[in-house]
Tab-separated table of C-alpha atoms and ligand atoms in Angstrom:
chain	number	residue	atom	x	y	z
A	1	MET	CA	8.505	-25.422	-12.514
A	2	ASP	CA	7.831	-26.583	-9.113
A	3	LEU	CA	5.280	-24.726	-6.991
A	4	ASN	CA	5.399	-26.430	-4.037
A	5	TYR	CA	7.332	-25.454	-1.014
A	6	SER	CA	10.475	-27.254	0.267
A	7	PRO	CA	10.455	-28.990	3.468
A	8	GLU	CA	12.761	-25.990	4.549
A	9	GLU	CA	10.044	-23.420	3.534
A	10	THR	CA	7.084	-25.436	5.368
A	11	ALA	CA	9.428	-25.521	8.420
A	12	PHE	CA	9.697	-21.516	7.815
A	13	ARG	CA	6.089	-21.039	7.272
A	14	ASP	CA	4.975	-22.873	10.401
A	15	ASP	CA	7.585	-21.081	12.179
A	16	VAL	CA	6.040	-17.873	11.163
A	17	ARG	CA	2.518	-18.943	11.334
A	18	ALA	CA	3.100	-19.417	15.011
A	19	TRP	CA	4.602	-16.547	15.843
A	20	LEU	CA	2.129	-14.140	14.319
A	21	ALA	CA	-0.407	-16.055	16.199
A	22	ALA	CA	1.336	-15.606	19.502
A	23	ASN	CA	1.972	-11.766	19.023
A	24	LEU	CA	-0.484	-10.036	17.155
A	25	PRO	CA	-2.456	-8.132	19.356
A	26	ALA	CA	-5.930	-9.623	19.493
A	27	ASP	CA	-7.838	-6.377	19.252
A	28	VAL	CA	-6.074	-5.445	16.287
A	29	ARG	CA	-6.957	-8.777	14.590
A	30	GLY	CA	-10.382	-8.267	15.470
A	31	LYS	CA	-10.399	-4.646	13.873
A	32	MET	CA	-8.771	-6.070	10.790
A	33	ILE	CA	-11.591	-9.147	10.556
A	34	ASN	CA	-14.242	-6.537	10.915
A	35	TYR	CA	-13.256	-4.013	8.578
A	36	GLU	CA	-12.780	-1.540	11.080
A	37	ALA	CA	-10.645	1.282	11.264
A	38	LEU	CA	-7.431	1.310	12.609
A	39	SER	CA	-5.606	4.168	14.629
A	40	LYS	CA	-2.145	5.610	14.458
A	41	ASP	CA	-1.482	3.557	17.513
A	42	ASP	CA	-2.860	0.163	16.141
A	43	LEU	CA	-0.542	0.584	13.296
A	44	LEU	CA	2.548	1.504	15.080
A	45	ARG	CA	2.228	-1.047	17.591
A	46	TRP	CA	2.303	-3.692	15.163
A	47	HIS	CA	5.175	-2.127	13.123
A	48	ARG	CA	7.211	-2.130	16.694
A	49	ILE	CA	6.384	-5.404	17.249
A	50	LEU	CA	7.896	-6.771	14.320
A	51	ALA	CA	10.612	-4.210	14.174
A	52	ASP	CA	11.915	-5.509	17.896
A	53	LYS	CA	11.673	-9.171	16.074
A	54	GLY	CA	13.646	-7.971	13.003
A	55	TRP	CA	11.103	-8.864	10.585
A	56	VAL	CA	9.850	-5.249	9.900
A	57	ALA	CA	11.757	-4.660	6.552
A	58	PRO	CA	12.897	-8.058	5.197
A	59	GLU	CA	13.658	-6.550	1.825
A	60	TRP	CA	16.153	-4.283	3.273
A	61	PRO	CA	20.051	-4.369	3.127
A	62	VAL	CA	21.084	-6.765	5.776
A	63	GLU	CA	23.465	-3.966	7.393
A	64	TRP	CA	20.157	-1.782	7.754
A	65	GLY	CA	18.075	-4.469	9.491
A	66	GLY	CA	16.874	-6.617	6.417
A	67	THR	CA	16.497	-10.630	6.970
A	68	GLN	CA	18.177	-11.802	4.277
A	69	TRP	CA	15.018	-14.227	3.491
A	70	THR	CA	15.191	-15.654	-0.044
A	71	VAL	CA	12.031	-14.490	-2.096
A	72	VAL	CA	10.052	-17.068	-1.218
A	73	GLU	CA	10.818	-16.541	2.340
A	74	ARG	CA	9.474	-13.188	2.010
A	75	TYR	CA	6.545	-14.250	-0.137
A	76	ILE	CA	5.435	-16.609	2.594
A	77	PHE	CA	5.767	-13.817	5.277
A	78	GLU	CA	3.483	-11.506	3.295
A	79	GLU	CA	1.261	-14.246	2.771
A	80	GLU	CA	0.848	-15.503	6.387
A	81	GLN	CA	0.438	-11.798	7.684
A	82	GLY	CA	-2.566	-11.600	5.272
A	83	TYR	CA	-3.882	-14.836	6.652
A	84	ALA	CA	-3.541	-13.916	9.786
A	85	ALA	CA	-5.244	-10.654	9.356
A	86	CYS	CA	-2.296	-8.178	10.382
A	87	PRO	CA	-2.752	-4.809	9.909
A	88	PRO	CA	-0.688	-3.934	6.633
A	89	LEU	CA	2.563	-2.251	7.477
A	90	VAL	CA	2.261	1.218	6.192
A	91	PRO	CA	4.480	1.464	3.596
A	92	PHE	CA	5.579	5.021	3.173
A	93	GLY	CA	8.521	4.833	5.139
A	94	LEU	CA	9.454	1.057	4.531
A	95	ARG	CA	8.780	0.241	1.226
A	96	MET	CA	8.663	3.720	-0.796
A	97	CYS	CA	11.138	6.348	0.827
A	98	ALA	CA	13.592	3.637	2.111
A	99	PRO	CA	14.247	2.137	-1.481
A	100	VAL	CA	14.867	5.794	-2.614
A	101	LEU	CA	17.383	6.449	0.371
A	102	PHE	CA	19.148	3.160	-0.596
A	103	ARG	CA	19.335	4.178	-4.321
A	104	PHE	CA	19.763	8.044	-4.222
A	105	GLY	CA	20.210	9.184	-0.857
A	106	THR	CA	23.758	10.375	0.765
A	107	GLU	CA	25.035	8.571	3.507
A	108	ALA	CA	24.034	11.480	6.014
A	109	GLN	CA	20.116	11.074	4.673
A	110	LYS	CA	20.029	6.999	5.213
A	111	LYS	CA	21.986	7.660	8.661
A	112	ARG	CA	19.614	10.205	9.520
A	113	PHE	CA	16.285	8.612	8.223
A	114	LEU	CA	16.686	4.910	7.884
A	115	PRO	CA	16.798	3.727	11.517
A	116	ARG	CA	13.774	5.749	12.518
A	117	ILE	CA	11.968	4.513	9.871
A	118	PHE	CA	13.011	0.909	10.933
A	119	ARG	CA	11.989	1.298	14.299
A	120	GLY	CA	8.814	3.352	13.453
A	121	ASP	CA	9.823	6.599	15.181
A	122	ASP	CA	8.828	8.392	12.280
A	123	PHE	CA	5.700	8.114	10.128
A	124	TRP	CA	5.773	9.049	6.766
A	125	CYS	CA	3.638	10.365	3.949
A	126	GLN	CA	3.600	10.521	-0.006
A	127	GLY	CA	3.086	14.041	-1.785
A	128	TYR	CA	2.839	13.282	-5.376
A	129	SER	CA	-0.705	13.862	-6.308
A	130	GLU	CA	-2.125	17.630	-6.765
A	131	PRO	CA	-5.380	18.973	-7.595
A	132	GLY	CA	-5.055	18.228	-11.656
A	133	SER	CA	-2.044	16.352	-11.280
A	134	GLY	CA	-3.078	12.752	-10.703
A	135	SER	CA	-2.358	10.416	-13.444
A	136	ASP	CA	-0.788	13.358	-15.404
A	137	LEU	CA	1.745	13.846	-12.412
A	138	ALA	CA	4.318	15.443	-14.856
A	139	SER	CA	2.367	18.636	-14.930
A	140	LEU	CA	2.614	18.941	-11.128
A	141	LYS	CA	2.715	22.975	-9.794
A	142	THR	CA	3.991	22.987	-6.411
A	143	ARG	CA	7.076	25.350	-6.408
A	144	ALA	CA	10.227	25.120	-4.630
A	145	VAL	CA	12.625	28.195	-5.072
A	146	ARG	CA	16.232	27.962	-3.620
A	147	ASP	CA	16.794	30.717	-0.940
A	148	GLY	CA	20.254	30.332	0.140
A	149	ASP	CA	20.727	26.856	2.085
A	150	HIS	CA	16.781	26.594	1.960
A	151	TYR	CA	14.277	25.501	-0.517
A	152	VAL	CA	10.884	27.790	0.052
A	153	VAL	CA	8.150	25.667	-0.999
A	154	THR	CA	4.567	26.856	-2.009
A	155	GLY	CA	1.398	24.720	-3.397
A	156	GLN	CA	-0.808	22.280	-2.551
A	157	LYS	CA	-1.006	18.169	-2.549
A	158	ILE	CA	-4.160	16.376	-2.583
A	159	TRP	CA	-5.210	12.796	-1.508
A	160	THR	CA	-2.213	12.315	0.861
A	161	THR	CA	-2.970	9.299	2.839
A	162	MET	CA	-2.238	9.902	6.622
A	163	ALA	CA	-1.037	12.924	6.361
A	164	HIS	CA	-2.691	13.912	9.592
A	165	HIS	CA	-0.518	11.213	11.178
A	166	ALA	CA	2.622	12.134	9.639
A	167	ASP	CA	5.731	13.067	10.701
A	168	TRP	CA	7.415	13.792	7.346
A	169	ILE	CA	6.303	13.591	3.718
A	170	PHE	CA	8.535	13.114	0.793
A	171	CYS	CA	7.222	15.495	-1.920
A	172	LEU	CA	7.697	16.147	-5.611
A	173	VAL	CA	8.361	19.723	-6.383
A	174	ARG	CA	9.044	21.932	-9.163
A	175	THR	CA	12.218	23.813	-9.138
A	176	ASP	CA	12.759	24.851	-12.505
A	177	PRO	CA	9.381	26.013	-14.441
A	178	GLY	CA	11.406	27.253	-17.346
A	179	ARG	CA	12.003	23.421	-18.854
A	180	GLU	CA	10.549	22.584	-21.867
A	181	LYS	CA	10.094	18.992	-21.159
A	182	ARG	CA	7.475	19.069	-18.073
A	183	GLN	CA	9.242	15.906	-16.677
A	184	GLU	CA	12.528	18.102	-16.233
A	185	GLY	CA	12.883	20.694	-13.376
A	186	ILE	CA	11.054	18.586	-10.850
A	187	SER	CA	13.135	17.487	-7.664
A	188	PHE	CA	12.331	15.070	-4.779
A	189	LEU	CA	12.310	16.771	-1.310
A	190	LEU	CA	11.894	15.253	2.251
A	191	ILE	CA	9.607	17.839	4.339
A	192	ASP	CA	9.396	18.133	8.258
A	193	MET	CA	5.787	17.978	8.644
A	194	ARG	CA	5.970	20.312	11.517
A	195	SER	CA	7.398	22.950	9.676
A	196	PRO	CA	5.657	26.396	9.610
A	197	GLY	CA	3.305	27.078	6.762
A	198	ILE	CA	2.033	23.062	6.492
A	199	THR	CA	-1.693	22.663	6.786
A	200	VAL	CA	-3.278	19.532	6.659
A	201	ARG	CA	-7.284	19.431	5.827
A	202	PRO	CA	-9.067	15.938	6.215
A	203	ILE	CA	-11.150	14.664	3.149
A	204	ILE	CA	-13.699	12.155	4.299
A	205	LEU	CA	-14.320	9.125	2.047
A	206	MET	CA	-17.484	7.624	1.323
A	207	ASP	CA	-17.222	5.043	3.895
A	208	GLY	CA	-17.276	7.922	6.123
A	209	GLY	CA	-13.503	7.117	7.031
A	210	HIS	CA	-10.722	9.590	7.266
A	211	ASP	CA	-7.484	8.245	5.643
A	212	VAL	CA	-6.764	10.936	3.109
A	213	ASN	CA	-6.228	14.794	3.398
A	214	GLU	CA	-5.049	17.901	1.432
A	215	VAL	CA	-1.682	19.383	2.521
A	216	PHE	CA	-1.202	22.930	2.001
A	217	PHE	CA	2.732	24.619	1.666
A	218	ASP	CA	2.672	28.064	2.356
A	219	GLU	CA	6.229	29.177	1.720
A	220	VAL	CA	7.619	26.520	3.755
A	221	ARG	CA	11.283	26.484	4.548
A	222	VAL	CA	13.215	23.164	3.723
A	223	PRO	CA	16.708	22.863	3.908
A	224	VAL	CA	18.627	21.810	1.100
A	225	GLU	CA	20.026	18.937	2.400
A	226	ASN	CA	16.999	17.321	2.444
A	227	LEU	CA	16.718	17.039	-1.374
A	228	VAL	CA	17.291	13.621	-2.842
A	229	HIS	CA	19.378	13.079	-5.804
A	230	GLU	CA	20.231	16.028	-8.316
A	231	GLU	CA	17.924	18.977	-8.014
A	232	GLY	CA	15.749	18.807	-11.023
A	233	LYS	CA	16.212	14.748	-11.222
A	234	GLY	CA	13.141	14.245	-9.065
A	235	TRP	CA	11.420	12.191	-11.853
A	236	ALA	CA	13.812	9.603	-12.249
A	237	VAL	CA	13.433	8.801	-8.193
A	238	ALA	CA	9.685	9.340	-8.457
A	239	LYS	CA	9.641	6.436	-11.307
A	240	TYR	CA	12.034	4.361	-9.249
A	241	LEU	CA	9.591	4.426	-6.223
A	242	LEU	CA	6.464	3.949	-8.246
A	243	GLY	CA	7.728	0.635	-9.156
A	244	TYR	CA	7.886	-0.266	-5.373
A	245	GLU	CA	4.676	1.251	-4.608
A	246	ARG	CA	2.821	-0.972	-7.032
A	247	MET	CA	4.571	-4.080	-5.597
A	248	GLY	CA	2.700	-3.970	-2.446
A	249	THR	CA	-0.969	-3.713	-3.949
A	250	GLY	CA	-1.495	-7.030	-4.686
A	251	ARG	CA	-2.410	-8.182	-1.022
A	252	ILE	CA	-2.603	-11.792	-2.048
A	253	GLY	CA	-2.759	-13.239	1.415
A	254	GLN	CA	-5.445	-10.953	2.675
A	255	SER	CA	-7.650	-11.745	-0.295
A	256	LYS	CA	-7.272	-15.196	0.045
A	257	ARG	CA	-8.169	-14.784	3.765
A	258	GLU	CA	-10.908	-13.005	2.659
A	259	LEU	CA	-12.298	-15.782	0.266
A	260	GLN	CA	-12.378	-18.303	2.748
A	261	THR	CA	-14.319	-16.124	4.916
A	262	LEU	CA	-16.746	-15.806	1.581
A	263	LYS	CA	-17.128	-19.449	1.582
A	264	GLU	CA	-17.858	-19.677	5.281
A	265	VAL	CA	-20.479	-17.035	4.698
A	266	ALA	CA	-21.634	-18.265	1.597
A	267	ALA	CA	-22.348	-21.643	2.965
A	268	ARG	CA	-24.495	-20.501	5.961
A	269	GLN	CA	-26.358	-17.684	4.247
A	270	MET	CA	-29.787	-18.873	2.934
A	271	LYS	CA	-31.471	-18.019	-0.283
A	272	ASP	CA	-34.873	-19.413	-1.249
A	273	GLY	CA	-34.613	-22.103	1.463
A	274	ARG	CA	-30.816	-23.150	0.308
A	275	PRO	CA	-27.243	-21.594	0.996
A	276	ILE	CA	-26.357	-18.757	-1.440
A	277	MET	CA	-23.170	-20.978	-2.131
A	278	ASP	CA	-25.603	-23.526	-3.891
A	279	ASP	CA	-26.572	-20.906	-6.450
A	280	PRO	CA	-25.132	-21.590	-9.532
A	281	ARG	CA	-24.493	-17.847	-10.555
A	282	PHE	CA	-22.761	-17.201	-7.358
A	283	ARG	CA	-20.693	-19.987	-7.224
A	284	ASP	CA	-19.337	-19.534	-10.619
A	285	ARG	CA	-18.316	-15.949	-9.798
A	286	LEU	CA	-16.627	-17.247	-6.930
A	287	THR	CA	-14.697	-20.023	-8.565
A	288	ARG	CA	-13.684	-17.307	-11.292
A	289	VAL	CA	-12.220	-15.093	-8.547
A	290	GLU	CA	-10.365	-17.895	-6.882
A	291	VAL	CA	-8.697	-19.192	-9.772
A	292	GLU	CA	-7.718	-15.707	-10.522
A	293	LEU	CA	-6.370	-15.366	-7.359
A	294	MET	CA	-4.022	-18.589	-8.033
A	295	ALA	CA	-3.058	-17.163	-11.107
A	296	LEU	CA	-2.275	-13.778	-9.478
A	297	GLU	CA	-0.422	-15.952	-6.782
A	298	ILE	CA	1.925	-17.608	-9.296
A	299	THR	CA	2.535	-14.069	-11.041
A	300	ASN	CA	3.541	-12.605	-7.842
A	301	LEU	CA	6.095	-15.411	-7.214
A	302	ARG	CA	7.608	-14.477	-11.082
A	303	PHE	CA	8.137	-11.019	-10.086
A	304	LEU	CA	9.652	-11.879	-6.826
A	305	ASP	CA	12.227	-14.199	-8.540
A	306	GLN	CA	12.962	-11.134	-10.734
A	307	LEU	CA	13.981	-9.198	-7.734
A	308	ARG	CA	16.005	-11.785	-6.315
A	309	GLY	CA	17.903	-11.554	-9.537
A	310	GLY	CA	18.590	-7.801	-8.825
A	311	ARG	CA	16.044	-6.510	-11.023
A	312	PRO	CA	14.034	-3.477	-10.108
A	313	PRO	CA	10.270	-3.388	-9.898
A	314	GLY	CA	9.553	-2.350	-13.854
A	315	ALA	CA	6.448	-1.794	-15.783
A	316	ASP	CA	5.155	-5.010	-15.929
A	317	VAL	CA	4.316	-5.019	-12.314
A	318	SER	CA	1.180	-3.204	-13.141
A	319	LEU	CA	-0.089	-6.549	-13.968
A	320	LEU	CA	-0.237	-7.311	-9.865
A	321	LYS	CA	-1.794	-3.707	-9.072
A	322	ILE	CA	-4.513	-4.370	-12.024
A	323	LYS	CA	-5.591	-8.093	-10.813
A	324	GLY	CA	-4.583	-7.563	-7.174
A	325	THR	CA	-6.913	-4.509	-6.954
A	326	GLU	CA	-9.712	-6.190	-9.392
A	327	ILE	CA	-9.869	-9.313	-6.984
A	328	GLN	CA	-10.207	-7.191	-3.546
A	329	GLN	CA	-13.249	-5.478	-5.145
A	330	THR	CA	-14.981	-8.607	-6.393
A	331	ILE	CA	-14.490	-10.528	-2.938
A	332	SER	CA	-16.303	-7.473	-1.235
A	333	GLU	CA	-18.822	-7.349	-3.977
A	334	LEU	CA	-19.667	-11.158	-3.278
A	335	MET	CA	-19.535	-10.853	0.061
A	336	MET	CA	-22.178	-8.065	-0.399
A	337	GLN	CA	-24.246	-10.400	-2.406
A	338	ALA	CA	-23.829	-13.329	0.054
A	339	VAL	CA	-25.167	-11.237	3.434
A	340	GLY	CA	-27.973	-9.548	1.266
A	341	PRO	CA	-29.810	-7.234	3.282
A	342	PHE	CA	-27.780	-7.797	6.377
A	343	ALA	CA	-25.053	-5.524	4.818
A	344	GLN	CA	-26.474	-2.119	6.236
A	345	ALA	CA	-24.340	1.027	5.593
A	346	PHE	CA	-23.778	2.422	9.136
A	347	ARG	CA	-26.233	0.186	10.783
A	348	PRO	CA	-25.481	0.677	14.823
A	349	VAL	CA	-24.200	-2.678	16.406
A	350	ASP	CA	-22.780	-3.675	19.904
A	351	ASN	CA	-20.838	-6.565	19.826
A	352	MET	CA	-18.014	-8.236	17.568
A	353	ASP	CA	-20.167	-11.361	16.362
A	354	PHE	CA	-21.256	-12.217	12.773
A	355	ASP	CA	-23.772	-9.418	12.677
A	356	HIS	CA	-21.292	-7.037	13.419
A	357	PHE	CA	-19.074	-8.321	10.456
A	358	THR	CA	-21.825	-8.158	7.977
A	359	ALA	CA	-22.728	-4.669	9.121
A	360	ARG	CA	-19.334	-3.412	8.018
A	361	LEU	CA	-19.480	-4.967	4.705
A	362	ALA	CA	-21.365	-2.423	3.184
A	363	ALA	CA	-18.474	0.283	4.485
A	364	ARG	CA	-16.082	-2.090	3.103
A	365	TYR	CA	-17.612	-2.176	-0.580
A	366	CYS	CA	-17.426	1.611	-0.532
A	367	ASN	CA	-13.868	1.992	0.915
A	368	ILE	CA	-12.080	-0.692	-1.603
A	369	ARG	CA	-13.678	1.552	-4.545
A	370	LYS	CA	-10.464	3.240	-3.817
A	371	ALA	CA	-7.940	0.367	-4.912
A	372	THR	CA	-8.374	0.705	-8.787
A	373	ILE	CA	-7.551	4.478	-8.280
A	374	TYR	CA	-4.752	4.907	-5.866
A	375	ALA	CA	-0.918	3.890	-6.445
A	376	GLY	CA	-1.661	5.022	-10.209
A	377	SER	CA	-5.302	4.305	-11.709
A	378	ASN	CA	-6.058	0.946	-13.326
A	379	GLU	CA	-6.606	2.710	-16.347
A	380	ILE	CA	-3.047	3.875	-16.330
A	381	GLN	CA	-1.219	0.681	-15.372
A	382	ARG	CA	-3.157	-0.539	-18.887
A	383	ASN	CA	-1.606	1.842	-20.691
A	384	ILE	CA	1.737	1.210	-19.179
A	385	ILE	CA	1.341	-2.554	-20.194
A	386	ALA	CA	0.185	-1.445	-23.670
A	387	LYS	CA	3.492	0.846	-23.894
A	388	LEU	CA	5.758	-2.176	-22.700
A	389	THR	CA	4.143	-4.765	-25.003
A	390	LEU	CA	3.133	-3.222	-27.763
A	391	GLY	CA	5.763	-0.412	-27.948
A	392	LEU	CA	3.138	2.448	-28.543
B	1	LIG	C1	-7.716	6.508	-1.413
B	1	LIG	C2	-6.654	7.211	-2.039
B	1	LIG	C3	-5.269	7.399	-1.601
B	1	LIG	C4	-4.287	8.052	-2.328
B	1	LIG	N1	-3.138	8.555	-1.379
B	1	LIG	C5	-2.197	9.138	-1.993
B	1	LIG	C6	-1.036	9.343	-1.455
B	1	LIG	O1	-0.861	9.242	-0.395
B	1	LIG	N2	-0.261	10.250	-1.985
B	1	LIG	C7	-0.364	10.786	-3.346
B	1	LIG	O2	0.641	11.204	-3.879
B	1	LIG	N3	-1.612	10.356	-4.139
B	1	LIG	C8	-2.538	9.490	-3.490
B	1	LIG	N4	-3.625	9.285	-4.009
B	1	LIG	C9	-3.894	9.465	-5.349
B	1	LIG	C10	-3.602	9.016	-6.661
B	1	LIG	O3	-2.453	8.550	-7.185
B	1	LIG	C11	-4.531	9.428	-7.817
B	1	LIG	O4	-5.814	9.644	-7.319
B	1	LIG	C12	-4.571	8.988	-9.137
B	1	LIG	O5	-3.232	8.716	-9.553
B	1	LIG	C13	-5.513	9.223	-9.933
B	1	LIG	O6	-5.323	10.544	-10.363
B	1	LIG	P1	-6.556	11.529	-10.260
B	1	LIG	O7	-7.435	11.358	-9.027
B	1	LIG	O8	-5.973	12.764	-10.351
B	1	LIG	O9	-7.260	11.454	-11.395
B	1	LIG	P2	-7.288	11.606	-13.026
B	1	LIG	O10	-5.943	11.613	-13.210
B	1	LIG	O11	-7.982	13.041	-13.111
B	1	LIG	O12	-8.009	10.604	-13.481
B	1	LIG	C14	-9.549	10.750	-13.598
B	1	LIG	C15	-10.261	9.290	-14.428
B	1	LIG	O13	-9.698	9.519	-15.968
B	1	LIG	C16	-8.717	8.009	-16.114
B	1	LIG	N5	-7.589	8.855	-17.095
B	1	LIG	C17	-6.720	9.825	-16.803
B	1	LIG	N6	-5.934	9.997	-17.739
B	1	LIG	C18	-6.145	8.587	-18.447
B	1	LIG	C19	-5.342	8.314	-19.748
B	1	LIG	N7	-4.451	8.896	-20.155
B	1	LIG	N8	-6.150	6.898	-20.128
B	1	LIG	C20	-7.335	6.305	-19.839
B	1	LIG	N9	-7.570	6.953	-18.489
B	1	LIG	C21	-6.885	7.756	-17.653
B	1	LIG	C22	-8.368	7.733	-14.890
B	1	LIG	O14	-8.184	6.412	-14.651
B	1	LIG	C23	-9.399	8.160	-13.944
B	1	LIG	O15	-10.395	6.989	-14.039
B	1	LIG	C24	-4.654	8.659	-3.673
B	1	LIG	C25	-5.775	8.425	-4.205
B	1	LIG	C26	-6.706	7.711	-3.567
B	1	LIG	C27	-8.068	7.599	-4.408
């Protein structure tokens, strides 16, 4: 196996790198580097810059705006964005709803929603989890009752990321509670967030940030044309989508940039008169995480190669989710260890220098705890791998 880039791929990487450096707004980059919250405007600005360039949805079919890049080029693009400190593209429309519409949507649904997702006209969120129905998603209770050419939806979703910004939500709802098998009788609906009867309530996370919400549906009327796939077949759609959700959780480029920053910080932070980098235990942990990151990178290339062969992401993508998120958490822990008392939660700061960066580290440490929970907790991912490899 040749793990080096070809001359053409190297030239592609250089082009991408130069373009990102010239086009990523400096204020957005500053927020990314300093782990500051991004506004809806920050996210949409970057989305639209990429859309104008034609790079916002590389993996989409070319007739809908995809780039026809090879898997290696797509990987390079991802990695370069992480290195350059680009904001993550909000995945709910581009990487979750869109693949579902390509696979299960009607022509009318594709024409209506995909161009708007591409341009960033509609902001989407994901309505899967409910109180008591997270890992055990098939127990979900939100009801959708058919009434003429509408469904009437009543129930509650929780942990809905960016629902407070969203124009649309894709939802799993129960259309037939009488089915013996819980996975049957679930349907996949696209719901306009401006519909009467929807209430969004914020959940503040332990870093003080507002990313997630509760969403309440009180007899919300949804046109039947917003049903994706057949009524009662929503579980198949949900499972298809979850594979794509996990593909995006590795964040390898970002981890590589953070690891580089960590090395720089550890080289200048002193402990007992020596840089913390000289501490053998610190070095040991740092080296381990670097090796794991390299292994993850190679694993990721293998998955991309499967996608190139036309195989949709399957249960084995769980590996990427587990390792990628564990690495993100380890780097945040080591960053805290490196700066010691300078990483103080909510310390007031007034500029964007090194102090500002260190002051955000405690909040970042708290925030990134979520990574091993969202997109299906890592314990659940391990169960999936066990079933896959042991056939349990
Ligand atoms: C920051 C954040 C953002 C999120 N965004 C969204 C979103 O946009 N849309 C959405 O629909 N959901 C979202 N979620 C919800 C997320 O998918 C769920 O939190 C997750 O699936 C876990 O479900 P739960 O919270 O109900 O915990 P539970 O399922 O109650 O699990 C509690 C604990 O028990 C463990 N556990 C449960 N079952 C098993 C088992 N069978 N074997 C081993 N261990 C088990 C879990 O790993 C976990 O540690 C988000 C969550 C977070 C934290």
